[in-house]
Amino acid sequence: MNIKNINANLLLIILGLSIGLLNGIFGSGGGIIAVLLMTHVLSFENKMAHATSISIILPLCIISSFVFIKNGLYDTRLIIRVALGSVVGGMVGAKLLCNISNTLIRRIFGIVMVISAVRMLF
């Protein structure tokens, strides 16, 4: 194994650790960080970064959910209602992602990030 592969694997492990930690703390916020890291550190195109982020976050959400449920940090009625809408929204969103340009995805993502940041400040 050469040093370049070791460094690349170490970088991916560090990115994965960061994403997992943030996902556990923020409850899925790791997906946003995953997209940013993949586009800016790993030079993924936006569609690939967003699609890969979903695949990375799924097992993290399952594991985090078990921890939160074990600690009583959940509302079953809320989970069921939001999950139903989320499944439909996820299917529609995935189909839309496949049909829009990387430039538009980047712009929409940027706008959502700015709006989120402003809302969190206030």
Short mmCIF file of C-alpha atoms in Angstrom, two decimals:
data_model
loop_
_atom_site.label_atom_id
_atom_site.label_comp_id
_atom_site.label_asym_id
_atom_site.label_seq_id
_atom_site.Cartn_x
_atom_site.Cartn_y
_atom_site.Cartn_z
CA MET A 1 0.00 0.00 0.00
CA ASN A 2 1.50 3.34 -0.95
CA ILE A 3 1.51 6.51 1.15
CA LYS A 4 -0.97 8.29 -1.14
CA ASN A 5 -3.59 5.55 -0.53
CA ILE A 6 -2.94 5.67 3.22
CA ASN A 7 -3.38 9.45 3.26
CA ALA A 8 -6.56 9.24 1.16
CA ASN A 9 -8.01 6.54 3.42
CA LEU A 10 -7.08 8.51 6.53
CA LEU A 11 -8.78 11.61 5.09
CA LEU A 12 -11.94 9.60 4.33
CA ILE A 13 -11.96 8.13 7.85
CA ILE A 14 -11.57 11.60 9.38
CA LEU A 15 -14.37 12.94 7.15
CA GLY A 16 -16.56 9.99 8.12
CA LEU A 17 -15.87 10.54 11.82
CA SER A 18 -16.75 14.23 11.48
CA ILE A 19 -19.96 13.47 9.60
CA GLY A 20 -21.00 10.80 12.11
CA LEU A 21 -20.28 13.03 15.09
CA LEU A 22 -22.26 15.93 13.65
CA ASN A 23 -25.11 13.63 12.63
CA GLY A 24 -25.30 12.27 16.17
CA ILE A 25 -25.28 15.74 17.71
CA PHE A 26 -27.59 17.50 15.25
CA GLY A 27 -29.79 14.54 14.32
CA SER A 28 -29.09 14.41 10.54
CA GLY A 29 -27.21 17.66 10.17
CA GLY A 30 -24.30 15.47 9.16
CA GLY A 31 -25.77 15.25 5.66
CA ILE A 32 -25.21 18.94 5.08
CA ILE A 33 -21.62 18.64 6.26
CA ALA A 34 -21.16 15.53 4.11
CA VAL A 35 -22.25 17.43 0.99
CA LEU A 36 -19.96 20.35 1.80
CA LEU A 37 -16.98 18.09 2.47
CA MET A 38 -17.56 15.99 -0.64
CA THR A 39 -17.90 19.01 -2.93
CA HIS A 40 -15.10 21.11 -1.45
CA VAL A 41 -12.60 18.56 -0.13
CA LEU A 42 -13.17 15.57 -2.40
CA SER A 43 -14.24 17.60 -5.49
CA PHE A 44 -17.45 15.62 -6.11
CA GLU A 45 -19.98 17.18 -8.44
CA ASN A 46 -23.13 18.29 -6.63
CA LYS A 47 -25.46 15.51 -7.77
CA MET A 48 -22.96 12.87 -6.74
CA ALA A 49 -22.33 14.56 -3.37
CA HIS A 50 -26.04 14.86 -2.53
CA ALA A 51 -26.84 11.29 -3.59
CA THR A 52 -23.82 9.89 -1.75
CA SER A 53 -24.69 11.91 1.34
CA ILE A 54 -28.08 10.21 1.55
CA SER A 55 -26.43 6.79 1.38
CA ILE A 56 -23.90 7.74 4.06
CA ILE A 57 -26.49 9.25 6.40
CA LEU A 58 -28.96 6.33 6.31
CA PRO A 59 -26.97 3.96 8.55
CA LEU A 60 -25.97 6.88 10.79
CA CYS A 61 -29.61 7.87 11.27
CA ILE A 62 -30.57 4.31 12.13
CA ILE A 63 -27.83 4.03 14.75
CA SER A 64 -28.53 7.50 16.18
CA SER A 65 -32.26 6.68 16.32
CA PHE A 66 -31.61 3.60 18.46
CA VAL A 67 -29.57 5.70 20.90
CA PHE A 68 -32.21 8.44 21.06
CA ILE A 69 -35.07 5.93 21.50
CA LYS A 70 -33.11 4.09 24.20
CA ASN A 71 -32.80 7.41 26.05
CA GLY A 72 -36.48 8.30 25.61
CA LEU A 73 -35.83 11.24 23.28
CA TYR A 74 -38.62 10.63 20.79
CA ASP A 75 -42.32 11.24 20.10
CA THR A 76 -43.90 8.22 18.39
CA ARG A 77 -46.91 10.11 17.00
CA LEU A 78 -44.68 12.80 15.54
CA ILE A 79 -42.29 10.23 14.06
CA ILE A 80 -45.10 8.39 12.25
CA ARG A 81 -46.67 11.53 10.79
CA VAL A 82 -43.40 13.10 9.66
CA ALA A 83 -42.03 9.80 8.35
CA LEU A 84 -45.00 9.35 6.03
CA GLY A 85 -44.45 12.75 4.44
CA SER A 86 -40.68 12.28 4.40
CA VAL A 87 -40.91 9.06 2.38
CA VAL A 88 -42.99 10.75 -0.32
CA GLY A 89 -40.81 13.88 -0.22
CA GLY A 90 -37.65 11.78 -0.46
CA MET A 91 -38.91 9.96 -3.54
CA VAL A 92 -39.93 13.19 -5.27
CA GLY A 93 -36.69 14.91 -4.27
CA ALA A 94 -34.53 12.05 -5.58
CA LYS A 95 -36.33 12.14 -8.93
CA LEU A 96 -35.91 15.93 -9.09
CA LEU A 97 -32.19 15.67 -8.27
CA CYS A 98 -31.69 13.42 -11.27
CA ASN A 99 -33.32 15.95 -13.59
CA ILE A 100 -31.83 19.30 -12.56
CA SER A 101 -28.41 20.76 -13.28
CA ASN A 102 -25.49 20.80 -10.86
CA THR A 103 -25.48 24.59 -11.04
CA LEU A 104 -29.12 24.83 -9.95
CA ILE A 105 -28.53 22.29 -7.16
CA ARG A 106 -25.55 24.31 -5.91
CA ARG A 107 -27.57 27.55 -5.94
CA ILE A 108 -30.59 26.05 -4.17
CA PHE A 109 -28.32 24.42 -1.58
CA GLY A 110 -26.52 27.71 -1.01
CA ILE A 111 -29.78 29.60 -0.54
CA VAL A 112 -31.05 26.98 1.93
CA MET A 113 -27.76 27.16 3.86
CA VAL A 114 -27.94 30.98 4.12
CA ILE A 115 -31.60 30.92 5.21
CA SER A 116 -30.82 28.23 7.79
CA ALA A 117 -27.84 30.17 9.12
CA VAL A 118 -29.87 33.38 9.48
CA ARG A 119 -32.70 31.55 11.24
CA MET A 120 -30.27 29.90 13.66
CA LEU A 121 -28.78 33.27 14.56
CA PHE A 122 -32.19 34.62 15.53
#
